[in-house]
Short mmCIF file of C-alpha atoms in Angstrom, two decimals:
data_model
loop_
_atom_site.label_atom_id
_atom_site.label_comp_id
_atom_site.label_asym_id
_atom_site.label_seq_id
_atom_site.Cartn_x
_atom_site.Cartn_y
_atom_site.Cartn_z
CA UNK V 17 -211.02 46.74 14.65
CA UNK V 18 -212.07 43.71 12.71
CA UNK V 19 -209.70 43.33 9.79
CA UNK V 20 -211.38 40.31 8.25
CA UNK V 21 -213.55 42.36 5.78
CA UNK V 22 -210.54 44.41 4.71
CA UNK V 23 -208.46 41.37 4.24
CA UNK V 24 -211.17 39.65 2.16
CA UNK V 25 -211.62 42.73 0.02
CA UNK V 26 -207.82 43.15 -0.43
CA UNK V 27 -207.51 39.45 -1.37
CA UNK V 28 -210.29 39.66 -3.95
CA UNK V 29 -208.88 42.88 -5.45
CA UNK V 30 -205.41 41.30 -5.48
CA UNK V 31 -206.73 38.22 -7.33
CA UNK V 32 -208.39 40.33 -9.98
CA UNK V 33 -205.25 42.38 -10.44
CA UNK V 34 -203.14 39.18 -10.61
CA UNK V 35 -205.47 37.59 -13.14
CA UNK V 36 -205.25 40.44 -15.60
CA UNK V 37 -201.56 40.77 -14.90
CA UNK V 38 -200.99 37.11 -15.53
CA UNK V 39 -202.39 37.28 -19.00
CA UNK V 40 -200.56 40.51 -19.95
CA UNK V 41 -197.26 39.40 -18.47
CA UNK V 42 -197.53 35.91 -20.10
CA UNK V 43 -197.73 37.59 -23.51
CA UNK V 44 -194.60 39.61 -22.72
CA UNK V 45 -192.80 36.57 -21.35
CA UNK V 46 -193.71 34.44 -24.33
CA UNK V 47 -192.37 37.03 -26.77
CA UNK V 48 -189.13 37.41 -24.82
CA UNK V 49 -188.70 33.71 -24.19
CA UNK V 50 -189.06 32.65 -27.75
CA UNK V 51 -187.96 35.69 -29.73
CA UNK V 52 -185.59 37.39 -27.20
CA UNK V 53 -187.47 40.67 -28.04
CA UNK V 54 -188.16 43.17 -25.21
CA UNK V 55 -191.50 44.50 -26.47
CA UNK V 56 -191.93 47.98 -25.06
CA UNK V 57 -195.19 48.33 -27.08
CA UNK V 58 -196.83 45.46 -25.21
CA UNK V 59 -198.87 47.82 -22.96
CA UNK V 60 -200.42 49.42 -26.09
CA UNK V 61 -201.71 46.05 -27.20
CA UNK V 62 -203.42 45.89 -23.78
CA UNK V 63 -204.82 49.44 -24.33
CA UNK V 64 -205.99 48.47 -27.92
CA UNK V 65 -207.91 45.55 -26.43
CA UNK V 66 -209.70 47.88 -24.04
CA UNK V 67 -210.41 50.41 -26.81
CA UNK V 68 -211.61 47.57 -29.04
CA UNK V 69 -214.12 46.54 -26.29
CA UNK V 70 -215.37 50.13 -26.15
CA UNK V 71 -215.76 50.24 -29.97
CA UNK V 72 -217.70 47.01 -29.90
CA UNK V 73 -219.92 48.30 -27.06
CA UNK V 74 -220.60 51.49 -29.04
CA UNK V 75 -221.26 49.82 -32.46
CA UNK V 76 -223.06 46.62 -31.52
CA UNK V 77 -226.66 47.15 -30.29
CA UNK V 78 -228.49 44.97 -27.80
CA UNK V 79 -227.51 43.78 -24.34
CA UNK V 80 -223.97 44.60 -23.16
CA UNK V 81 -223.11 40.82 -23.01
CA UNK V 82 -223.45 40.53 -26.81
CA UNK V 83 -220.93 43.40 -27.44
CA UNK V 84 -218.65 41.95 -24.71
CA UNK V 85 -218.55 38.51 -26.25
CA UNK V 86 -217.98 40.06 -29.65
CA UNK V 87 -215.16 42.16 -28.15
CA UNK V 88 -213.55 39.05 -26.54
CA UNK V 89 -213.29 37.57 -30.05
CA UNK V 90 -212.70 40.60 -32.34
CA UNK V 91 -210.45 42.79 -30.32
CA UNK V 92 -207.73 40.12 -29.79
CA UNK V 93 -208.01 39.16 -33.51
CA UNK V 94 -207.60 42.84 -34.53
CA UNK V 95 -204.66 43.31 -32.11
CA UNK V 96 -203.10 40.06 -33.30
CA UNK V 97 -203.32 41.26 -36.88
CA UNK V 98 -201.64 44.53 -35.97
CA UNK V 99 -198.91 42.67 -34.15
CA UNK V 100 -198.38 40.29 -37.14
CA UNK V 101 -198.10 43.33 -39.41
CA UNK V 102 -195.62 45.02 -37.02
CA UNK V 103 -193.53 41.83 -36.98
CA UNK V 104 -193.51 41.77 -40.74
CA UNK V 105 -192.96 45.42 -41.31
CA UNK V 106 -190.49 46.23 -38.47
CA UNK V 107 -189.00 43.37 -36.49
CA UNK V 108 -188.19 41.11 -39.39
CA UNK V 109 -186.42 43.94 -41.25
CA UNK V 110 -184.04 44.46 -38.30
CA UNK V 111 -183.53 40.71 -37.96
CA UNK V 112 -184.77 40.75 -34.38
CA UNK V 113 -181.64 42.44 -33.16
CA UNK V 114 -182.08 42.79 -29.39
CA UNK V 115 -181.04 46.39 -29.10
CA UNK V 116 -182.76 47.56 -32.28
CA UNK V 117 -186.04 45.90 -31.32
CA UNK V 118 -186.15 47.93 -28.09
CA UNK V 119 -185.91 51.15 -29.95
CA UNK V 120 -188.27 49.90 -32.71
CA UNK V 121 -190.99 48.92 -30.19
CA UNK V 122 -190.63 52.25 -28.39
CA UNK V 123 -191.43 53.81 -31.75
CA UNK V 124 -194.36 51.36 -32.22
CA UNK V 125 -195.62 52.30 -28.79
CA UNK V 126 -195.82 55.92 -29.69
CA UNK V 127 -197.30 55.22 -33.13
CA UNK V 128 -200.15 53.11 -31.59
CA UNK V 129 -200.73 55.61 -28.75
CA UNK V 130 -200.91 58.79 -30.88
CA UNK V 131 -203.03 56.98 -33.55
CA UNK V 132 -205.51 55.99 -30.81
CA UNK V 133 -205.44 59.54 -29.35
CA UNK V 134 -206.16 60.93 -32.84
CA UNK V 135 -208.96 58.49 -33.60
CA UNK V 136 -210.43 57.68 -30.14
CA UNK V 137 -209.88 60.98 -28.39
CA UNK V 138 -208.28 61.95 -25.00
CA UNK V 139 -211.25 61.06 -22.82
CA UNK V 140 -211.64 57.90 -20.78
CA UNK V 141 -214.63 55.89 -21.88
CA UNK V 142 -216.61 53.46 -19.71
CA UNK V 143 -217.82 50.13 -20.95
CA UNK V 144 -220.73 48.33 -19.33
CA UNK V 145 -220.06 44.97 -17.73
CA UNK V 146 -221.70 42.03 -19.50
CA UNK V 147 -223.77 41.28 -16.46
CA UNK V 148 -224.57 42.92 -13.17
CA UNK V 149 -224.89 40.77 -10.17
CA UNK V 150 -223.54 41.57 -6.75
CA UNK V 151 -222.40 38.86 -4.39
CA UNK V 152 -223.30 39.82 -0.80
CA UNK V 153 -220.81 39.19 1.92
CA UNK V 154 -221.65 40.02 5.57
CA UNK V 155 -219.60 43.22 5.33
CA UNK V 156 -219.87 44.32 1.64
CA UNK V 157 -221.08 43.42 -1.79
CA UNK V 158 -218.75 42.43 -4.54
CA UNK V 159 -219.24 42.38 -8.32
CA UNK V 160 -219.56 38.91 -9.72
CA UNK V 161 -217.98 40.27 -12.94
CA UNK V 162 -214.71 40.43 -11.07
CA UNK V 163 -215.03 36.77 -10.25
CA UNK V 164 -215.64 36.20 -14.06
CA UNK V 165 -212.29 38.01 -14.69
CA UNK V 166 -210.51 35.62 -12.29
CA UNK V 167 -212.18 32.55 -13.82
CA UNK V 168 -211.57 33.62 -17.43
CA UNK V 169 -207.87 34.28 -16.71
CA UNK V 170 -207.47 30.84 -15.05
CA UNK V 171 -209.15 29.15 -18.02
CA UNK V 172 -207.17 31.05 -20.62
CA UNK V 173 -203.80 30.47 -18.86
CA UNK V 174 -204.67 26.76 -18.44
CA UNK V 175 -205.57 26.65 -22.09
CA UNK V 176 -202.29 28.33 -23.11
CA UNK V 177 -200.24 25.92 -20.95
CA UNK V 178 -202.16 22.98 -22.53
CA UNK V 179 -201.60 24.39 -25.97
CA UNK V 180 -197.82 24.85 -25.39
CA UNK V 181 -197.41 21.38 -23.85
CA UNK V 182 -199.67 19.25 -26.05
CA UNK V 183 -200.01 20.83 -29.51
CA UNK V 184 -197.58 20.54 -32.45
CA UNK V 185 -197.37 24.34 -32.73
CA UNK V 186 -196.58 24.57 -29.02
CA UNK V 187 -193.82 22.02 -29.39
CA UNK V 188 -192.40 23.93 -32.35
CA UNK V 189 -192.58 27.15 -30.27
CA UNK V 190 -190.72 25.54 -27.40
CA UNK V 191 -188.07 24.02 -29.64
CA UNK V 192 -187.45 27.44 -31.20
CA UNK V 193 -187.26 28.90 -27.74
CA UNK V 194 -184.50 26.48 -26.68
CA UNK V 195 -182.38 26.58 -29.84
CA UNK V 196 -183.26 28.62 -32.92
CA UNK V 197 -180.46 27.24 -35.16
CA UNK V 198 -181.23 23.55 -34.40
CA UNK V 199 -184.91 24.25 -34.90
CA UNK V 200 -184.00 25.45 -38.43
CA UNK V 201 -181.94 22.32 -38.91
CA UNK V 202 -185.25 20.35 -38.59
CA UNK V 203 -187.27 22.35 -41.03
CA UNK V 204 -188.85 24.75 -38.59
CA UNK V 205 -189.54 28.17 -40.09
CA UNK V 206 -188.28 30.38 -37.32
CA UNK V 207 -189.64 33.45 -39.00
CA UNK V 208 -193.15 32.03 -39.07
CA UNK V 209 -192.88 30.94 -35.39
CA UNK V 210 -191.84 34.48 -34.48
CA UNK V 211 -194.81 35.91 -36.29
CA UNK V 212 -197.19 33.58 -34.48
CA UNK V 213 -195.62 34.24 -31.04
CA UNK V 214 -195.60 38.01 -31.46
CA UNK V 215 -199.31 37.89 -32.47
CA UNK V 216 -200.30 35.50 -29.63
CA UNK V 217 -198.42 37.61 -27.11
CA UNK V 218 -200.21 40.73 -28.29
CA UNK V 219 -203.64 38.84 -28.24
CA UNK V 220 -203.09 37.85 -24.58
CA UNK V 221 -202.49 41.45 -23.68
CA UNK V 222 -205.59 42.49 -25.66
CA UNK V 223 -207.74 39.91 -23.82
CA UNK V 224 -206.51 41.42 -20.57
CA UNK V 225 -207.59 44.84 -21.82
CA UNK V 226 -211.08 43.59 -22.82
CA UNK V 227 -211.53 41.87 -19.49
CA UNK V 228 -210.45 44.88 -17.36
CA UNK V 229 -212.32 47.63 -19.18
CA UNK V 230 -215.72 47.11 -17.53
CA UNK V 231 -213.92 47.42 -14.09
CA UNK V 232 -211.81 50.38 -15.21
CA UNK V 233 -212.25 52.68 -18.30
CA UNK V 234 -210.67 52.70 -21.72
CA UNK V 235 -208.05 55.46 -22.22
CA UNK V 236 -205.20 55.91 -24.74
CA UNK V 237 -202.59 56.05 -21.93
CA UNK V 238 -203.83 53.07 -19.93
CA UNK V 239 -201.09 50.79 -21.28
CA UNK V 240 -198.30 52.23 -19.10
CA UNK V 241 -199.09 50.56 -15.78
CA UNK V 242 -199.69 47.07 -17.24
CA UNK V 243 -196.44 47.37 -19.15
CA UNK V 244 -194.48 48.37 -16.08
CA UNK V 245 -196.06 45.67 -13.88
CA UNK V 246 -195.61 43.07 -16.62
CA UNK V 247 -191.84 43.87 -16.77
CA UNK V 248 -191.75 43.53 -12.98
CA UNK V 249 -193.52 40.19 -13.18
CA UNK V 250 -191.33 38.86 -16.03
CA UNK V 251 -188.11 39.87 -14.29
CA UNK V 252 -189.17 38.55 -10.87
CA UNK V 253 -190.47 35.28 -12.38
CA UNK V 254 -187.47 34.70 -14.65
CA UNK V 255 -187.24 35.94 -18.27
CA UNK V 256 -189.09 33.63 -20.51
CA UNK V 257 -190.22 31.26 -17.71
CA UNK V 258 -193.99 30.63 -18.00
CA UNK V 259 -194.43 29.04 -14.51
CA UNK V 260 -192.30 31.81 -13.10
CA UNK V 261 -194.43 34.44 -14.81
CA UNK V 262 -197.63 32.87 -13.39
CA UNK V 263 -196.20 32.69 -9.85
CA UNK V 264 -194.76 36.22 -9.98
CA UNK V 265 -198.07 37.65 -11.34
CA UNK V 266 -199.94 36.16 -8.33
CA UNK V 267 -197.25 37.44 -5.97
CA UNK V 268 -197.21 41.03 -7.42
CA UNK V 269 -200.96 41.16 -7.95
CA UNK V 270 -201.72 40.00 -4.46
CA UNK V 271 -199.15 42.23 -2.78
CA UNK V 272 -200.46 45.13 -4.90
CA UNK V 273 -204.10 44.43 -3.75
CA UNK V 274 -203.14 43.95 -0.03
CA UNK V 275 -200.85 47.00 0.22
CA UNK V 276 -203.22 49.26 -1.70
CA UNK V 277 -206.12 48.39 0.63
CA UNK V 278 -204.19 48.44 3.94
CA UNK V 279 -201.75 51.20 3.11
CA UNK V 280 -201.61 53.00 -0.21
CA UNK V 281 -201.31 52.20 -3.93
CA UNK V 282 -197.97 54.16 -3.89
CA UNK V 283 -196.58 51.84 -1.29
CA UNK V 284 -197.70 48.85 -3.43
CA UNK V 285 -195.65 50.31 -6.38
CA UNK V 286 -192.64 50.91 -4.11
CA UNK V 287 -192.84 47.28 -2.98
CA UNK V 288 -192.91 45.80 -6.53
CA UNK V 289 -190.02 48.08 -7.58
CA UNK V 290 -188.01 47.07 -4.49
CA UNK V 291 -188.75 43.41 -5.25
CA UNK V 292 -187.35 43.84 -8.80
CA UNK V 293 -184.27 45.51 -7.40
CA UNK V 294 -183.70 42.71 -4.92
CA UNK V 295 -184.21 40.01 -7.50
CA UNK V 296 -181.79 41.74 -9.93
CA UNK V 297 -179.13 42.01 -7.19
CA UNK V 298 -179.54 38.54 -5.51
CA UNK V 299 -181.08 36.31 -8.21
CA UNK V 300 -180.71 38.04 -11.64
CA UNK V 301 -182.07 35.07 -13.49
CA UNK V 302 -185.38 35.53 -11.60
CA UNK V 303 -187.04 33.35 -9.00
CA UNK V 304 -187.90 30.58 -11.51
CA UNK V 305 -185.38 31.34 -14.27
CA UNK V 306 -182.32 29.29 -15.03
CA UNK V 307 -178.86 30.78 -14.62
CA UNK V 308 -176.81 31.24 -17.75
CA UNK V 309 -179.68 30.66 -20.25
CA UNK R 18 -175.57 7.93 -58.35
CA UNK R 19 -174.76 11.25 -56.81
CA UNK R 20 -177.31 12.36 -54.22
CA UNK R 21 -175.63 15.58 -53.03
CA UNK R 22 -173.37 17.90 -54.95
CA UNK R 23 -171.76 20.89 -53.35
CA UNK R 24 -169.88 23.18 -55.80
CA UNK R 25 -167.51 26.02 -54.98
CA UNK R 26 -168.89 27.18 -51.56
CA UNK R 27 -167.12 30.30 -50.33
CA UNK R 28 -168.21 31.61 -46.89
CA UNK R 29 -167.01 34.30 -44.50
CA UNK R 30 -167.17 35.14 -40.83
CA UNK R 31 -166.90 38.93 -41.09
CA UNK R 32 -163.89 39.55 -43.23
CA UNK R 33 -162.25 36.16 -42.46
CA UNK R 34 -162.83 33.54 -45.18
CA UNK R 35 -164.00 30.30 -43.51
CA UNK R 36 -164.62 28.22 -46.64
CA UNK R 37 -162.62 28.43 -49.89
CA UNK R 38 -164.03 26.85 -53.01
CA UNK R 39 -165.47 23.92 -50.99
CA UNK R 40 -166.79 21.15 -53.26
CA UNK R 41 -167.85 17.60 -52.61
CA UNK R 42 -170.04 14.94 -54.28
CA UNK R 43 -171.75 12.20 -52.25
CA UNK R 44 -173.01 8.97 -53.64
CA UNK R 45 -175.86 6.88 -52.15
CA UNK R 46 -174.59 4.23 -49.75
CA UNK R 47 -171.15 5.66 -49.09
CA UNK R 48 -169.47 7.40 -46.22
CA UNK R 49 -167.32 10.44 -46.95
CA UNK R 50 -165.28 11.70 -44.04
CA UNK R 51 -164.00 15.23 -43.66
CA UNK R 52 -160.74 15.23 -41.56
CA UNK R 53 -158.78 18.15 -40.39
CA UNK R 54 -157.46 20.00 -37.42
CA UNK R 55 -159.48 22.28 -35.15
CA UNK R 56 -160.59 25.34 -37.08
CA UNK R 57 -160.05 23.76 -40.48
CA UNK R 58 -163.59 24.65 -41.54
CA UNK R 59 -165.24 21.22 -41.23
CA UNK R 60 -168.18 22.38 -39.04
CA UNK R 61 -168.56 25.54 -41.13
CA UNK R 62 -168.84 23.37 -44.26
CA UNK R 63 -171.73 21.42 -42.66
CA UNK R 64 -173.42 24.63 -41.48
CA UNK R 65 -173.06 26.13 -44.96
CA UNK R 66 -174.74 23.09 -46.49
CA UNK R 67 -177.54 23.39 -43.88
CA UNK R 68 -177.89 27.10 -44.75
CA UNK R 69 -177.30 28.40 -41.28
CA UNK R 70 -173.98 29.93 -42.48
CA UNK R 71 -174.81 31.63 -45.81
CA UNK R 72 -172.12 30.89 -48.46
CA UNK R 73 -171.52 33.91 -50.66
CA UNK R 74 -171.14 31.76 -53.68
CA UNK R 75 -171.48 28.17 -54.72
CA UNK R 76 -174.20 25.64 -55.62
CA UNK R 77 -176.01 22.94 -53.67
CA UNK R 78 -177.96 20.15 -55.42
CA UNK R 79 -179.77 17.47 -53.48
CA UNK R 80 -181.48 14.52 -55.14
CA UNK R 81 -181.46 16.48 -58.40
CA UNK R 82 -183.06 19.57 -56.91
CA UNK R 83 -181.02 22.80 -56.92
CA UNK R 84 -181.28 24.18 -53.37
CA UNK R 85 -178.84 27.09 -53.86
CA UNK R 86 -180.06 30.13 -51.93
CA UNK R 87 -182.87 28.16 -50.20
CA UNK R 88 -183.94 29.20 -46.77
CA UNK R 89 -182.40 27.19 -43.91
CA UNK R 90 -185.60 25.40 -43.07
CA UNK R 91 -186.07 24.19 -46.70
CA UNK R 92 -182.75 22.25 -46.77
CA UNK R 93 -183.56 19.56 -44.11
CA UNK R 94 -187.08 19.19 -45.70
CA UNK R 95 -185.32 18.21 -48.93
CA UNK R 96 -183.85 15.20 -47.17
CA UNK R 97 -180.80 16.03 -45.07
CA UNK R 98 -180.55 14.62 -41.47
CA UNK R 99 -178.03 16.51 -39.35
CA UNK R 100 -176.29 15.55 -36.10
CA UNK R 101 -174.66 18.79 -35.01
CA UNK R 102 -171.48 19.14 -33.01
CA UNK R 103 -172.27 18.85 -29.28
CA UNK R 104 -175.56 17.03 -30.17
CA UNK R 105 -177.63 20.17 -29.75
CA UNK R 106 -180.64 18.38 -28.23
CA UNK R 107 -183.66 20.46 -27.12
CA UNK R 108 -182.59 19.62 -23.56
CA UNK R 109 -185.72 20.85 -21.85
CA UNK R 110 -187.91 18.61 -24.13
CA UNK R 111 -188.43 14.98 -23.61
CA UNK R 112 -186.85 12.27 -25.66
CA UNK R 113 -190.16 11.74 -27.47
CA UNK R 114 -190.59 15.45 -28.15
CA UNK R 115 -187.05 15.58 -29.70
CA UNK R 116 -188.00 12.64 -31.93
CA UNK R 117 -191.31 14.33 -32.86
CA UNK R 118 -189.39 17.41 -34.10
CA UNK R 119 -187.42 15.03 -36.38
CA UNK R 120 -190.61 13.35 -37.59
CA UNK R 121 -192.23 16.72 -38.36
CA UNK R 122 -189.35 17.83 -40.57
CA UNK R 123 -190.63 16.01 -43.71
CA UNK R 124 -193.73 14.33 -42.33
CA UNK R 125 -192.94 11.08 -44.12
CA UNK R 126 -194.19 8.64 -41.44
CA UNK R 127 -192.58 6.61 -38.78
CA UNK R 128 -190.20 4.44 -40.83
CA UNK R 129 -187.09 6.38 -39.78
CA UNK R 130 -188.25 6.36 -36.15
CA UNK R 131 -188.79 2.61 -36.18
CA UNK R 132 -185.36 2.04 -37.67
CA UNK R 133 -183.73 4.41 -35.13
CA UNK R 134 -185.40 2.59 -32.19
CA UNK R 135 -184.25 -0.72 -33.62
CA UNK R 136 -180.68 0.67 -33.59
CA UNK R 137 -180.96 2.42 -30.28
CA UNK R 138 -183.47 0.37 -28.26
CA UNK R 139 -182.46 2.01 -24.97
CA UNK R 140 -184.40 5.11 -26.09
CA UNK R 141 -187.68 3.23 -26.02
CA UNK R 142 -187.60 3.19 -22.16
CA UNK R 143 -186.66 6.86 -21.96
CA UNK R 144 -189.42 8.49 -24.03
CA UNK R 145 -190.81 10.66 -21.22
CA UNK R 146 -187.40 11.54 -19.78
CA UNK R 147 -186.12 15.09 -20.25
CA UNK R 148 -183.33 14.72 -22.93
CA UNK R 149 -180.91 16.92 -20.97
CA UNK R 150 -180.79 14.33 -18.24
CA UNK R 151 -179.61 11.47 -20.53
CA UNK R 152 -176.03 10.20 -20.41
CA UNK R 153 -173.59 11.49 -23.02
CA UNK R 154 -173.84 8.28 -25.04
CA UNK R 155 -177.62 8.31 -24.90
CA UNK R 156 -177.68 11.94 -25.93
CA UNK R 157 -175.65 11.06 -29.04
CA UNK R 158 -177.99 8.24 -29.78
CA UNK R 159 -181.01 10.49 -29.45
CA UNK R 160 -179.36 13.14 -31.68
CA UNK R 161 -178.76 10.50 -34.35
CA UNK R 162 -182.19 9.01 -33.89
CA UNK R 163 -183.79 12.55 -34.27
CA UNK R 164 -181.91 13.00 -37.50
CA UNK R 165 -183.00 9.51 -38.74
CA UNK R 166 -186.60 10.44 -38.09
CA UNK R 167 -186.16 12.90 -41.00
CA UNK R 168 -185.96 9.80 -43.29
CA UNK R 169 -182.82 11.39 -44.83
CA UNK R 170 -181.17 10.52 -48.09
CA UNK R 171 -178.03 12.33 -46.79
CA UNK R 172 -176.95 12.13 -43.17
CA UNK R 173 -174.37 14.60 -41.86
CA UNK R 174 -172.69 13.94 -38.53
CA UNK R 175 -170.34 16.43 -36.83
CA UNK R 176 -167.97 14.67 -34.45
CA UNK R 177 -170.63 12.21 -33.07
CA UNK R 178 -168.09 10.33 -31.01
CA UNK R 179 -166.74 13.42 -29.19
CA UNK R 180 -166.47 12.71 -25.51
CA UNK R 181 -167.86 9.24 -25.57
CA UNK R 182 -166.75 6.04 -23.85
CA UNK R 183 -165.26 3.42 -26.19
CA UNK R 184 -168.32 1.13 -25.85
CA UNK R 185 -170.59 3.97 -26.88
CA UNK R 186 -168.30 4.80 -29.84
CA UNK R 187 -168.71 1.23 -31.13
CA UNK R 188 -172.44 1.63 -31.06
CA UNK R 189 -172.36 4.91 -33.00
CA UNK R 190 -169.91 3.50 -35.52
CA UNK R 191 -172.17 0.45 -36.08
CA UNK R 192 -175.19 2.75 -36.54
CA UNK R 193 -173.32 4.83 -39.15
CA UNK R 194 -172.26 1.69 -41.03
CA UNK R 195 -175.89 0.34 -41.04
CA UNK R 196 -177.12 3.71 -42.38
CA UNK R 197 -174.62 3.46 -45.24
CA UNK R 198 -175.58 -0.17 -45.93
CA UNK R 199 -179.24 0.99 -46.09
CA UNK R 200 -178.39 3.27 -48.99
CA UNK R 201 -178.04 6.62 -47.07
CA UNK R 202 -175.13 8.87 -48.18
CA UNK R 203 -173.19 9.85 -45.06
CA UNK R 204 -170.98 12.90 -44.55
CA UNK R 205 -168.96 12.36 -41.39
CA UNK R 206 -166.83 15.03 -39.70
CA UNK R 207 -164.37 13.65 -37.24
CA UNK R 208 -161.12 14.44 -35.46
CA UNK R 209 -160.58 10.91 -34.27
CA UNK R 210 -158.80 9.25 -37.14
CA UNK R 211 -159.30 5.75 -35.69
CA UNK R 212 -163.05 6.28 -35.71
CA UNK R 213 -162.87 7.19 -39.34
CA UNK R 214 -160.60 4.54 -40.77
CA UNK R 215 -162.85 1.73 -39.82
CA UNK R 216 -166.05 3.13 -41.39
CA UNK R 217 -165.23 5.62 -44.12
CA UNK R 218 -165.17 4.89 -47.89
CA UNK R 219 -163.51 8.09 -48.85
CA UNK R 220 -161.66 10.78 -47.00
CA UNK R 221 -161.17 14.49 -47.68
CA UNK R 222 -158.60 16.45 -45.76
CA UNK R 223 -159.44 20.10 -44.92
CA UNK R 224 -157.22 22.97 -43.82
CA UNK R 225 -157.93 26.73 -43.80
CA UNK R 226 -161.48 26.23 -45.05
CA UNK R 227 -160.21 24.32 -48.18
CA UNK R 228 -160.13 20.64 -49.19
CA UNK R 229 -156.47 20.03 -49.68
CA UNK R 230 -156.61 16.36 -50.70
CA UNK R 231 -159.11 13.49 -51.34
CA UNK R 232 -158.32 9.80 -51.08
CA UNK R 233 -159.99 6.42 -51.12
CA UNK R 234 -159.84 4.99 -47.65
CA UNK R 235 -157.45 2.17 -48.76
CA UNK R 236 -154.87 4.82 -49.72
CA UNK R 237 -154.98 6.36 -46.29
CA UNK R 238 -155.45 3.49 -43.91
CA UNK R 239 -151.80 2.50 -43.64
CA UNK R 240 -150.21 5.69 -44.84
CA UNK R 241 -148.94 7.31 -41.59
CA UNK R 242 -147.10 10.01 -43.50
CA UNK R 243 -150.32 11.20 -45.09
CA UNK R 244 -152.14 11.23 -41.80
CA UNK R 245 -149.33 13.11 -40.12
CA UNK R 246 -149.21 15.67 -42.81
CA UNK R 247 -152.89 16.54 -42.71
CA UNK R 248 -154.13 15.89 -39.18
CA UNK R 249 -150.93 15.58 -37.16
CA UNK R 250 -151.18 11.93 -36.17
CA UNK R 251 -149.54 8.77 -37.46
CA UNK R 252 -145.95 9.13 -36.16
#
């Protein structure tokens, strides 16, 4: 049996999975790294991005590409605004207490989920890809839209890293991450930084949702898997470590793609769960995290 | 002229009172030193001024502006530079990025940075180095330089000579003196009495969160009995 076509297909599917996961997990990692908040509602921001793409596709006439571009801009802005409001209305009130924020974001998760069910309905909704072109390999054809997902994720993650490293806002975010009290001693409004970070984290998840919805479907429960996998990535990569999150997303995404194609999706989930268990036992700070932070 | 007035600060950690009726007044171009044993409340007093420990009562006036009840980020913007205990550098950031944070506090230009680099020229060659990899003395210099980038009218230093070699201590002492001579009001917290006697203009002794006594430095310098009574040295 020639395994080359299977290997190529698995690699491509793994890269697509890794790309979306990288965006979603980076949002979760950023929020935890800077705010020390474990955001259980993060998957719902992903879902809202996908639903937002469906709403744009339904309301905006013309070619699918127009609605898609509009969704790429509007859905993250809408989700960012919801996250900003949630930060103001909930997280600030409980002073970002680590235990209380877990309970609060569980509540937020159900509020978003049930509101979406009530307004969007229980059915999965398909969204057209912005373009249809199939790249022909000797063994199979592959959607070029999926290559677009990979490219878009690479550009966005590169942009995020550049923003964090080279902008004043990025510097302020990193300073707050390292030492909140000292940041305040130098005039940094930690509350404002937290609001920005929570919104940016949610927007990253929403972009992941917009990108993935032409390849999957929008559904009010679709946030569960990305949330679980994002937690896996963030724990394996090291809590709050951006390079660790990127590396772990590629590792988990690729292994998920390969194992799903060659064996079964269930085995892929078992592998990622086992990896988390091993990391927690042997390197609890994560593969790229720093001990004792 | 008084640049900073603190009146009647009372602060608590849970039910334990950490500051009792803490009051000081600082003039431009003077060094006031807070002396006291471990746990006397010196660091808490500085944190209360910076707003990161919230005093339950009291008043803070800086450059004629009442800052009582201000948010913690508003206090440095009003003109206080702070060198915290243990330096508290952003250790993963570079030397330049730490200085940039100081420059951003008030956004008043590079005057403070230029002066800091004149005092600590060694930092010029370390700009791209991660600050956590500097030596202890260099870290203290950077912590001071970062606070000077604020262009402060009041500079507060919490045990800046802690853990330093004698040569590095002399450099820090010289920098503090030059700040004072440049018209900055300096509030210095120290446990090392020798480090204080050579630079301070006035001394306040703290115990149990309270200022027990205040002296001009000339009254303290050769009074071993006084030093023994308040900080346990001198005999």
